[in-house]
PDB file of C-alpha atoms in Angstrom:
ATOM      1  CA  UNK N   1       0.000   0.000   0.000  1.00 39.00           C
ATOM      2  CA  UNK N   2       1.388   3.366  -0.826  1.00 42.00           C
ATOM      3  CA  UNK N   3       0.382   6.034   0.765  1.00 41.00           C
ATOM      4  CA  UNK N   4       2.237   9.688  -0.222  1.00 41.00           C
ATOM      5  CA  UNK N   5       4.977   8.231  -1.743  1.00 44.00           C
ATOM      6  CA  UNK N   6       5.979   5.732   1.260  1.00 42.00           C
ATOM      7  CA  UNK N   7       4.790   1.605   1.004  1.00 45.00           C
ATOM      8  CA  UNK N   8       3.595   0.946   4.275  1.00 43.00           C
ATOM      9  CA  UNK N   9       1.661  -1.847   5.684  1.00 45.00           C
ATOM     10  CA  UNK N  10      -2.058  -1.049   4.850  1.00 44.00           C
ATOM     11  CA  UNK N  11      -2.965  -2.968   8.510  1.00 47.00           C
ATOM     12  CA  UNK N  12      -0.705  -1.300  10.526  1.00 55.00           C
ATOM     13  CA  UNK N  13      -0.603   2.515   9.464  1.00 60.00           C
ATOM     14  CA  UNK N  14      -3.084   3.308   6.288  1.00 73.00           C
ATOM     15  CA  UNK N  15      -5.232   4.882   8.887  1.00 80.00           C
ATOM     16  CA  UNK N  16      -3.064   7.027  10.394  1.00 82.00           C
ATOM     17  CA  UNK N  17      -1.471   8.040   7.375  1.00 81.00           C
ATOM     18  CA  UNK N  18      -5.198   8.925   5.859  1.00 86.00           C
ATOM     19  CA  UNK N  19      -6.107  10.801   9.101  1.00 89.00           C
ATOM     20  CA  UNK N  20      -3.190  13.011   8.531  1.00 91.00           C
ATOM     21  CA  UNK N  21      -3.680  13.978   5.578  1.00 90.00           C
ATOM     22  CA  UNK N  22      -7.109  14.411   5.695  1.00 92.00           C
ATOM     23  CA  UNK N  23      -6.931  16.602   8.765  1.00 94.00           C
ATOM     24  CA  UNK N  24      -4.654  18.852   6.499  1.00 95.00           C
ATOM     25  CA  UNK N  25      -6.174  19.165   3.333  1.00 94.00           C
ATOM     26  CA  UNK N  26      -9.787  19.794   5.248  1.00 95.00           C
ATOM     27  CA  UNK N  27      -8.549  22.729   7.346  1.00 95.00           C
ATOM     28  CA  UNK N  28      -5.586  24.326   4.749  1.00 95.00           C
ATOM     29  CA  UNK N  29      -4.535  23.255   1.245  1.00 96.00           C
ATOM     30  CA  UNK N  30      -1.308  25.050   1.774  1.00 96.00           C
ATOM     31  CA  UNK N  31      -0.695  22.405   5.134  1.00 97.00           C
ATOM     32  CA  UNK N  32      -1.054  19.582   2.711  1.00 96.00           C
ATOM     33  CA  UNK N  33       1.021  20.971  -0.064  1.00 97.00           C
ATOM     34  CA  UNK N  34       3.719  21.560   2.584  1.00 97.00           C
ATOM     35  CA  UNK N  35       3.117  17.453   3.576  1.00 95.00           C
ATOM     36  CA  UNK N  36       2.859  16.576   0.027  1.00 94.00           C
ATOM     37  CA  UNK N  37       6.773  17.936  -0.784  1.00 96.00           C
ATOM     38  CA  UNK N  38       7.759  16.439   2.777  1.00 94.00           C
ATOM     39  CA  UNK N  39       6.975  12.822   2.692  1.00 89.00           C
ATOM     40  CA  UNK N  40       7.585  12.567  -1.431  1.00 91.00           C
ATOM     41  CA  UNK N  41      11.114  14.456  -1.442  1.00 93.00           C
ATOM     42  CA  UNK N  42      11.413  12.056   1.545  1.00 88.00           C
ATOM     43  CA  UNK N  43      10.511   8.642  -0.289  1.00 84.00           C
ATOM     44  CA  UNK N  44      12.628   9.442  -2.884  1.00 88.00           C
ATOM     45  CA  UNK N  45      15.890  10.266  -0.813  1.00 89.00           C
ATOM     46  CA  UNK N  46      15.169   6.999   1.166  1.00 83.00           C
ATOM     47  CA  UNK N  47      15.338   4.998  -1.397  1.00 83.00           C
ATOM     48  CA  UNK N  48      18.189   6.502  -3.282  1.00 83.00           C
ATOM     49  CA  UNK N  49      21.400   5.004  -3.079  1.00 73.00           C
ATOM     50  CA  UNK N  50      19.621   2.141  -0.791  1.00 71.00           C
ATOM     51  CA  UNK N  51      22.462  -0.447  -1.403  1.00 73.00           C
ATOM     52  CA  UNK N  52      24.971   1.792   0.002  1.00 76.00           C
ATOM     53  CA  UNK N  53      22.742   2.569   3.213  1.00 66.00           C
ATOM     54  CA  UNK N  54      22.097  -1.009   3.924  1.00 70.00           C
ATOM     55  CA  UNK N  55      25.771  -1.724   4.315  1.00 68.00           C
ATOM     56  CA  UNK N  56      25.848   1.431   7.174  1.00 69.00           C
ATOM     57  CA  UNK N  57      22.827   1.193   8.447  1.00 66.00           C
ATOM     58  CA  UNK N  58      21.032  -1.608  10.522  1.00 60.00           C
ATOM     59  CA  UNK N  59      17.557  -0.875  10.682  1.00 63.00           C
ATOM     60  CA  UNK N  60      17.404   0.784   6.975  1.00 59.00           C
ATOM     61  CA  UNK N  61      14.626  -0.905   5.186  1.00 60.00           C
ATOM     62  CA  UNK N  62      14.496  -1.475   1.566  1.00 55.00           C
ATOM     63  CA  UNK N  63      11.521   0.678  -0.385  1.00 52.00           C
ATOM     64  CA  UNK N  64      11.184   3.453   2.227  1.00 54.00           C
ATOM     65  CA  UNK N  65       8.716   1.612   4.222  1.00 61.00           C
ATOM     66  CA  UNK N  66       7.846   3.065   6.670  1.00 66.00           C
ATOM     67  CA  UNK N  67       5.511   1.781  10.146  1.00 72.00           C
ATOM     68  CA  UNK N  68       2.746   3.465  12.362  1.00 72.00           C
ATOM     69  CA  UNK N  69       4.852   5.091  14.817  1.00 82.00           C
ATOM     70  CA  UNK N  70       7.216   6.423  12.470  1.00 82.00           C
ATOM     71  CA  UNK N  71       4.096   7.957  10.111  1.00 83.00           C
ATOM     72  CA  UNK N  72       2.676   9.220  13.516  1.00 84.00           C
ATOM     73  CA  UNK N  73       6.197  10.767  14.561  1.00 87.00           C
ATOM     74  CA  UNK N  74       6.494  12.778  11.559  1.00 87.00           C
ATOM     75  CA  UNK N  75       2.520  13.955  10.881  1.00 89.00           C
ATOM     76  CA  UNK N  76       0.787  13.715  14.312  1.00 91.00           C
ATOM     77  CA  UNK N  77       2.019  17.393  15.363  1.00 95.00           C
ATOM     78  CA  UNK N  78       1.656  18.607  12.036  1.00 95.00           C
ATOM     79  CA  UNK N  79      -2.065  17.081  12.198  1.00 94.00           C
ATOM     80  CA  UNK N  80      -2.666  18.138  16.163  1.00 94.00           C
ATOM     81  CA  UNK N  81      -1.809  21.541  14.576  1.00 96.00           C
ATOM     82  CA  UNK N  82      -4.096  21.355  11.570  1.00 96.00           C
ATOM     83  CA  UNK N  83      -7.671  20.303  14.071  1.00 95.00           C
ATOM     84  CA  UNK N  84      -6.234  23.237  16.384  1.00 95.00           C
ATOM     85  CA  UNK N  85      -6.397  25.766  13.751  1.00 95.00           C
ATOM     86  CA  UNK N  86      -9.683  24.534  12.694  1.00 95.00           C
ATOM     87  CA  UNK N  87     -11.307  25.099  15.877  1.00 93.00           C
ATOM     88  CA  UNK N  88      -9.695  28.871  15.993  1.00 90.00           C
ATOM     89  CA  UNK N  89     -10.016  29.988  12.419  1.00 90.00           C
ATOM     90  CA  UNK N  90     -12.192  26.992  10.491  1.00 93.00           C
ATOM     91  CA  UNK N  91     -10.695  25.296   7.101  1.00 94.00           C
ATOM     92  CA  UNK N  92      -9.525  27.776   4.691  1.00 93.00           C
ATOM     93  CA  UNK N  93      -6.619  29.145   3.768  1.00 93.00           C
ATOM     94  CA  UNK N  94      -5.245  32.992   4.837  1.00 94.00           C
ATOM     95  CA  UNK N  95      -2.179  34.770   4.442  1.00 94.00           C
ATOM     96  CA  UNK N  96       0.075  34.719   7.183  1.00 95.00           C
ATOM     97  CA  UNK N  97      -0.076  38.027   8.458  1.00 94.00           C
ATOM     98  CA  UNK N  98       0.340  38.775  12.480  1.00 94.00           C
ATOM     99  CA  UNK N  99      -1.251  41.875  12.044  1.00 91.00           C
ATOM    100  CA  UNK N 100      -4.396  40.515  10.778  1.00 91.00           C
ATOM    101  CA  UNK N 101      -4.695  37.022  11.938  1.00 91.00           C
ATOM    102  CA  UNK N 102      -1.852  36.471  14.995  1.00 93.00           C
ATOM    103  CA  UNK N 103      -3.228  33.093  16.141  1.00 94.00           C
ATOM    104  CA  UNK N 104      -3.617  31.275  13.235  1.00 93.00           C
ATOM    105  CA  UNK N 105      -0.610  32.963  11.969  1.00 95.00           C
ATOM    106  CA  UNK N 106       1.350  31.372  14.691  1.00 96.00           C
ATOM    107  CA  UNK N 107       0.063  28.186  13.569  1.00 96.00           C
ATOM    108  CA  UNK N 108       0.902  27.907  10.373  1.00 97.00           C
ATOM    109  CA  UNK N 109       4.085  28.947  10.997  1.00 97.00           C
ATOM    110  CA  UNK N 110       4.274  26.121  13.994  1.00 97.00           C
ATOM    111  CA  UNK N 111       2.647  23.488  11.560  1.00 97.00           C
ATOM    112  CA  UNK N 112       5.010  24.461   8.253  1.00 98.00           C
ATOM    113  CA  UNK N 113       8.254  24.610  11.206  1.00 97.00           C
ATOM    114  CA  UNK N 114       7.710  21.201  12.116  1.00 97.00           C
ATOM    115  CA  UNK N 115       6.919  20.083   8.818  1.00 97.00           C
ATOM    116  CA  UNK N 116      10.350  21.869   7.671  1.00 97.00           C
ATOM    117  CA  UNK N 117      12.093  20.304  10.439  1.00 97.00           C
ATOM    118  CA  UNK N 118      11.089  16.628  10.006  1.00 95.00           C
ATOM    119  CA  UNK N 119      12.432  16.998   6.518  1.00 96.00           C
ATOM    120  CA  UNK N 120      15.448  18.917   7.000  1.00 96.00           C
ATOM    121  CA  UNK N 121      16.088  15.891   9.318  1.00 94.00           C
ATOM    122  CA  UNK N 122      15.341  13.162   6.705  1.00 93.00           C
ATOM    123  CA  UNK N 123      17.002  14.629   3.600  1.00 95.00           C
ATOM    124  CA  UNK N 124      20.201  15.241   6.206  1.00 94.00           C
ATOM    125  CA  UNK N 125      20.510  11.896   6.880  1.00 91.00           C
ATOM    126  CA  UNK N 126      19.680   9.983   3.301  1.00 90.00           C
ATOM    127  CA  UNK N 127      21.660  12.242   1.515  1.00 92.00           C
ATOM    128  CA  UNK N 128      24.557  13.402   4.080  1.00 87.00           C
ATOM    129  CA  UNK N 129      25.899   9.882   5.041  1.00 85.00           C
ATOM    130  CA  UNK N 130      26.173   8.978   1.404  1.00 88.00           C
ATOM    131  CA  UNK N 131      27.120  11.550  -0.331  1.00 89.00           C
ATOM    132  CA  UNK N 132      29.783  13.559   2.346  1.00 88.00           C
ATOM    133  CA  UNK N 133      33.479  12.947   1.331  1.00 89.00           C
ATOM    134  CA  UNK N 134      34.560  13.850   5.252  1.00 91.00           C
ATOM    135  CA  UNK N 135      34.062  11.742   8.021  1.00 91.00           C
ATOM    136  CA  UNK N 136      31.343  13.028  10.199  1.00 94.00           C
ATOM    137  CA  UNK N 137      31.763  13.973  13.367  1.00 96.00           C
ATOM    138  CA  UNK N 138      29.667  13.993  16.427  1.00 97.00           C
ATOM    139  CA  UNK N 139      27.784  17.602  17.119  1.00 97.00           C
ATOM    140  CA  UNK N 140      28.469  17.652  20.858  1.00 96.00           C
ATOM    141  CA  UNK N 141      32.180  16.846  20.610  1.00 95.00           C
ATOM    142  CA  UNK N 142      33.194  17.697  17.161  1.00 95.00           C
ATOM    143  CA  UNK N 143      35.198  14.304  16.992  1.00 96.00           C
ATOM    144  CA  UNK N 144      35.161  12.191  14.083  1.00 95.00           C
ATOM    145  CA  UNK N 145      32.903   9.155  13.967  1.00 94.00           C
ATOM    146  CA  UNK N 146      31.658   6.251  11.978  1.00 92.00           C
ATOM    147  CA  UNK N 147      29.462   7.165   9.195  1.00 90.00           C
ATOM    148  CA  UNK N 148      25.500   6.282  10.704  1.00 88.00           C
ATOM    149  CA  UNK N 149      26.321   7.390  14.401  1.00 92.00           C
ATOM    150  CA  UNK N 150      23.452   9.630  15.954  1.00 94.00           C
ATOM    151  CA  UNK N 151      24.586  12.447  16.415  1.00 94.00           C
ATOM    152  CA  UNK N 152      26.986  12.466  13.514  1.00 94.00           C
ATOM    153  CA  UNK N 153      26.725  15.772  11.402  1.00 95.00           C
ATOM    154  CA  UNK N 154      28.395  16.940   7.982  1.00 95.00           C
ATOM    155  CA  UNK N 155      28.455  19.921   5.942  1.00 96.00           C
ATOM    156  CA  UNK N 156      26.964  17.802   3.183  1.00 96.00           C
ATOM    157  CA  UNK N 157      23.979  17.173   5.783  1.00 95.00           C
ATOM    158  CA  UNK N 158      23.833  20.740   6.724  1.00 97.00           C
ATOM    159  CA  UNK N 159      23.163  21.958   3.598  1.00 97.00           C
ATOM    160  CA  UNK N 160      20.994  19.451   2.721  1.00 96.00           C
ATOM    161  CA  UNK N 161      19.101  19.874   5.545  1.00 97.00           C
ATOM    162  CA  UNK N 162      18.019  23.787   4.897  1.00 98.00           C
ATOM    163  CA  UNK N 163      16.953  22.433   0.998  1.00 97.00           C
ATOM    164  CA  UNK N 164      14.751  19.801   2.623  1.00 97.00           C
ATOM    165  CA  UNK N 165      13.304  23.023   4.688  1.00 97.00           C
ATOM    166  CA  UNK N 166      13.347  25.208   2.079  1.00 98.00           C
ATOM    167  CA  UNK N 167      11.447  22.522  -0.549  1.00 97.00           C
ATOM    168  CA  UNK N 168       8.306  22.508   2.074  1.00 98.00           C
ATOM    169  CA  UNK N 169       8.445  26.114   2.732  1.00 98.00           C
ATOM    170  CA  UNK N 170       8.501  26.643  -0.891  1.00 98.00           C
ATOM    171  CA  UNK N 171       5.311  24.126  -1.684  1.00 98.00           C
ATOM    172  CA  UNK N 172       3.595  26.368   0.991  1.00 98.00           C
ATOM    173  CA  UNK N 173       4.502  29.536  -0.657  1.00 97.00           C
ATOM    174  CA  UNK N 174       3.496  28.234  -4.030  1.00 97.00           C
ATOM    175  CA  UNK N 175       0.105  26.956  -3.020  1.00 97.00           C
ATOM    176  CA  UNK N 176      -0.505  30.245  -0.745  1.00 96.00           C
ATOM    177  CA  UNK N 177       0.199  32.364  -4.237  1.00 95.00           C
ATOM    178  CA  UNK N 178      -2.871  29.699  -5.729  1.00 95.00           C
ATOM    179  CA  UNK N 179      -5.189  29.357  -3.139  1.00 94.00           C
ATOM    180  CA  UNK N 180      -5.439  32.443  -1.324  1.00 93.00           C
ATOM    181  CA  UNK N 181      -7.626  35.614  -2.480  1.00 89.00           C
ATOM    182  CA  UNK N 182      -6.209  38.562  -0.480  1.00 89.00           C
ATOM    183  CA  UNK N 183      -2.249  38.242  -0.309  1.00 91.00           C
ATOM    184  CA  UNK N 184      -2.179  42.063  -2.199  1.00 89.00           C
ATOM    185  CA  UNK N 185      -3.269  43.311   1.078  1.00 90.00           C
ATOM    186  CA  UNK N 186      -1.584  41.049   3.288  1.00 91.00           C
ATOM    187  CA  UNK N 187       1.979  40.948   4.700  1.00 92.00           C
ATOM    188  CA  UNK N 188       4.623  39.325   1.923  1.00 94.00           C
ATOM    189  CA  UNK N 189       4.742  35.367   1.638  1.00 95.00           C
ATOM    190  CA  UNK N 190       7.921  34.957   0.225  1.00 96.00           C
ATOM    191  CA  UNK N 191       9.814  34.329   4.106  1.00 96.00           C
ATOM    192  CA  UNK N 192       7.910  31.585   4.183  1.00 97.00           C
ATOM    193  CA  UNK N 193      10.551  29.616   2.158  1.00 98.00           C
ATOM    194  CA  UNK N 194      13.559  31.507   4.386  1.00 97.00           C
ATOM    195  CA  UNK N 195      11.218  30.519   7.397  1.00 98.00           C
ATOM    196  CA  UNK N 196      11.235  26.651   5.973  1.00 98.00           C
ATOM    197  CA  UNK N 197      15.091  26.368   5.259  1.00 98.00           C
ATOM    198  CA  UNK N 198      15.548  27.559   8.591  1.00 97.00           C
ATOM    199  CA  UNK N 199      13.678  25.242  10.604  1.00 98.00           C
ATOM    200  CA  UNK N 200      14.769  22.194   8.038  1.00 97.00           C
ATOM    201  CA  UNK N 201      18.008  23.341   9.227  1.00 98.00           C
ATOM    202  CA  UNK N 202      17.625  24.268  13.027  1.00 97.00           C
ATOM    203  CA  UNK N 203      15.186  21.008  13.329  1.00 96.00           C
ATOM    204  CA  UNK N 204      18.142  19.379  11.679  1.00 96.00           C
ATOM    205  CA  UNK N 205      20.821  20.586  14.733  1.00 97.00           C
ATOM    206  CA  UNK N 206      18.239  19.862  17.450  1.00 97.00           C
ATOM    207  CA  UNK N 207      17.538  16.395  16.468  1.00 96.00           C
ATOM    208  CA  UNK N 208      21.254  15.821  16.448  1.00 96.00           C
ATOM    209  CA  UNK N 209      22.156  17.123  19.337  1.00 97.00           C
ATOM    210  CA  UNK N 210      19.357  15.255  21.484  1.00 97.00           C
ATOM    211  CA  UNK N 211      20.066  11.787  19.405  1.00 95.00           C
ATOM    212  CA  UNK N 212      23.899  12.587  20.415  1.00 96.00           C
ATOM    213  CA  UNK N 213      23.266  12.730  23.905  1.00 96.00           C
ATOM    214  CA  UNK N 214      19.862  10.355  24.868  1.00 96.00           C
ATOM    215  CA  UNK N 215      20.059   8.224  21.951  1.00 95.00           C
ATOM    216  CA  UNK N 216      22.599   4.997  22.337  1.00 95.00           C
ATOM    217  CA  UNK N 217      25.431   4.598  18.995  1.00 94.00           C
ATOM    218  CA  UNK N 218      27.735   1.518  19.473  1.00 93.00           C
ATOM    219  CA  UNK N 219      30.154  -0.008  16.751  1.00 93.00           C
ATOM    220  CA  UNK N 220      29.680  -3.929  16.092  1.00 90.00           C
ATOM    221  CA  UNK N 221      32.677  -5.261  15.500  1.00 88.00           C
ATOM    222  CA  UNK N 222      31.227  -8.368  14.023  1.00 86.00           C
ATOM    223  CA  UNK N 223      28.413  -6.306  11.503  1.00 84.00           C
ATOM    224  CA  UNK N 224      30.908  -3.528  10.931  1.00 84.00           C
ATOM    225  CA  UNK N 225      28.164  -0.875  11.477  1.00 86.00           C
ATOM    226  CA  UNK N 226      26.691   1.171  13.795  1.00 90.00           C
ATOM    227  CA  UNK N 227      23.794   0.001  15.866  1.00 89.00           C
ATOM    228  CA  UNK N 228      21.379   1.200  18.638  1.00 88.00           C
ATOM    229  CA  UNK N 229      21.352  -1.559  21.034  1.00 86.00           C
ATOM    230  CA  UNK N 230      23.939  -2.913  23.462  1.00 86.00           C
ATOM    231  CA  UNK N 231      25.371  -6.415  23.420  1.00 85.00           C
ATOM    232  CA  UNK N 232      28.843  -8.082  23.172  1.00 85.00           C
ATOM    233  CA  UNK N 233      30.870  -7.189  20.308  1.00 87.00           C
ATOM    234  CA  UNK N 234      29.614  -3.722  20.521  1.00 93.00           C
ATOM    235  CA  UNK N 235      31.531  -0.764  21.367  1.00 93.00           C
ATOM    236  CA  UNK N 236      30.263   2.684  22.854  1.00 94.00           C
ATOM    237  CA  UNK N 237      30.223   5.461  20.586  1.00 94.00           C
ATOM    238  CA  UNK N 238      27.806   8.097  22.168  1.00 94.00           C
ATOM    239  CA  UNK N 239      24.639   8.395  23.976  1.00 93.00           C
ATOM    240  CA  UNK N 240      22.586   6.876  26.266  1.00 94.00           C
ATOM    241  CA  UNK N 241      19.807   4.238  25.847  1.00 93.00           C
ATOM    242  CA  UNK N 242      16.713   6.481  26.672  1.00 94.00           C
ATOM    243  CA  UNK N 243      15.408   7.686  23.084  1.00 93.00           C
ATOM    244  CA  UNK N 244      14.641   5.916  20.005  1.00 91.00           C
ATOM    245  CA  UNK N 245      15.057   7.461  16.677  1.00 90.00           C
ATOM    246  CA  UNK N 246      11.657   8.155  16.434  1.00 91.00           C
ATOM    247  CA  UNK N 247      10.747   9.781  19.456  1.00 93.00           C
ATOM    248  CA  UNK N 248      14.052  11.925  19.112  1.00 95.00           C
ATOM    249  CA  UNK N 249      12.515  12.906  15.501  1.00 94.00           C
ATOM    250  CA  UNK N 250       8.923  13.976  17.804  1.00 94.00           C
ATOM    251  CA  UNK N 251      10.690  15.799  20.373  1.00 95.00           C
ATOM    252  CA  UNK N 252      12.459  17.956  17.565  1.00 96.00           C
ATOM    253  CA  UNK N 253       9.332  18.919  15.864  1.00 96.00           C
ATOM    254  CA  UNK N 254       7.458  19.788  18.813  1.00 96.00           C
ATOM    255  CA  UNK N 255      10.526  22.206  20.130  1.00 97.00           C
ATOM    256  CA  UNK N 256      10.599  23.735  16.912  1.00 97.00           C
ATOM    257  CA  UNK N 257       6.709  23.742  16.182  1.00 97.00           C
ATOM    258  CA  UNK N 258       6.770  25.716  19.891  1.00 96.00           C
ATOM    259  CA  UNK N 259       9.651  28.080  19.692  1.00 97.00           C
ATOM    260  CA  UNK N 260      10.720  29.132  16.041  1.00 97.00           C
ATOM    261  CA  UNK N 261       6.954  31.327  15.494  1.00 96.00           C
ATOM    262  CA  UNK N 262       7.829  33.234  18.133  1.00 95.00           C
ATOM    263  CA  UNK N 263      11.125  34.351  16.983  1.00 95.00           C
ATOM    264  CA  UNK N 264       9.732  34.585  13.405  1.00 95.00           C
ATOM    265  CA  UNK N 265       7.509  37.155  14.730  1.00 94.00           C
ATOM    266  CA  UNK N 266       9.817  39.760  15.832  1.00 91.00           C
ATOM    267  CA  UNK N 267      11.046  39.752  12.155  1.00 92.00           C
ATOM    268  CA  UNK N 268       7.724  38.682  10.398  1.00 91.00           C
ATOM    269  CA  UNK N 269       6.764  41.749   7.686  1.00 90.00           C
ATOM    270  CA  UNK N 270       3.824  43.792   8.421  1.00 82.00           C
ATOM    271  CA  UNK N 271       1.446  45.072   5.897  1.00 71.00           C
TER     272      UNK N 271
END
């Protein structure tokens, strides 16, 4: 079953995945453009290059497939978002403007930042521990480590963290420029796609630095590759046992759904 762009089981997450997305599209078309460009620039980058990530990476799946918790990870802030802007504005779509519509404003701007984040994140990782010539080295302590360690950032990642940001903000943009009626009177649009690259790229930072320290990395000697468990054979890299990827990936979004509006704000054009 494939639902926007990932095969998942149709049992196990089909109607979480369909939740999402319809709680987006109902209340804003621009939400589920932004979720569109996430979770298919996403698929793709998954899949790319998947022979290479198989060899560094011991719980890469083949296909992008994806479970559940992982859907629910990524989308269920974005979606919490979506039903709370319903109840204070109703579905439609509006420019975001503090002047003229603070609350929802905020928001958007939290729904589109966590968006951003989750796929600054994502594209980070797929693309960074392929692609990156250097070794990377752990964010906390700026030493080198093997290539798949959590925690481990690149320059390669870095930048390809504030595209995957800056690809969401931008389907936002684009679909705000379609869909809504009264941007000639309403603050400018176009920081939305600064706003996105941003948050792809702060999200990016924040994930890594909370998967360096409460996420476990150990080298197997025997699998040559980096794991997140504990057993013989492995050796300590970073981290402690207390996070899983996933919940590192929820705690990101929600830190940067909460905080990054509020310092858009201060900078946020007004009509």
């Amino acid at each position: 079953y494939y639902m926007y762009g990932f095969r998942v089981p149709f049992e196990s997450c089909s109607s979480v995945a369909l939740i999402i997305g319809f709680l987006l599209t109902v209340a804003n078309y621009s939400f589920f453009a932004a979720l569109l460009a996430f979770f298919v620039t996403s698929s793709k980058l998954t899949k790319w290059k998947g022979d290479k990530k198989k060899q560094i990476d011991a719980d890469y799946r083949a296909g992008g497939q994806r479970n559940w918790i992982q859907v629910f990870c990524n989308g269920g802030v974005p979606a919490e978002l979506a039903l709370l802007y319903m109840i204070e504005n109703g579905p439609g779509e509006i420019a975001v403007d503090f002047s003229k519509h603070y609350t929802a404003s905020w928001m958007c701007l939290s729904l589109l930042g966590a968006l951003a984040c989750s796929a600054g994140d994502t594209w980070a990782s797929e693309v960074g521990t392929v692609v990156s010539k250097s070794p990377p080295r752990l964010i906390t302590t700026w030493e080198e480590v093997p290539v798949g360690t959590n925690g481990a950032v690149t320059i390669v990642g870095f930048l390809s963290s504030i595209l995957g940001g800056l690809c969401v903000g931008l389907a936002y943009f684009i679909s705000q420029l379609i869909c809504v009626s009264d941007l000639d009177i309403s603050a400018p649009q176009w920081p939305l796609i600064v706003y996105g690259a941003s948050a792809g790229f702060l999200g990016s930072v924040l994930d890594s630095y909370i998967g360096a320290v409460m996420q476990y990395s150990g080298y197997d000697e025997n699998r040559h590759m980096v794991v997140n468990y504990y057993t013989d054979g492995v050796r300590h890299i970073s981290g402690k046992p207390i996070l899983d990827n996933n919940a590192v990936n929820l705690f990101s979004s929600i830190l940067i759904a909460l905080t990054l509006p509020g310092i858009a704000w201060g900078f946020w054009p007004r009509n």
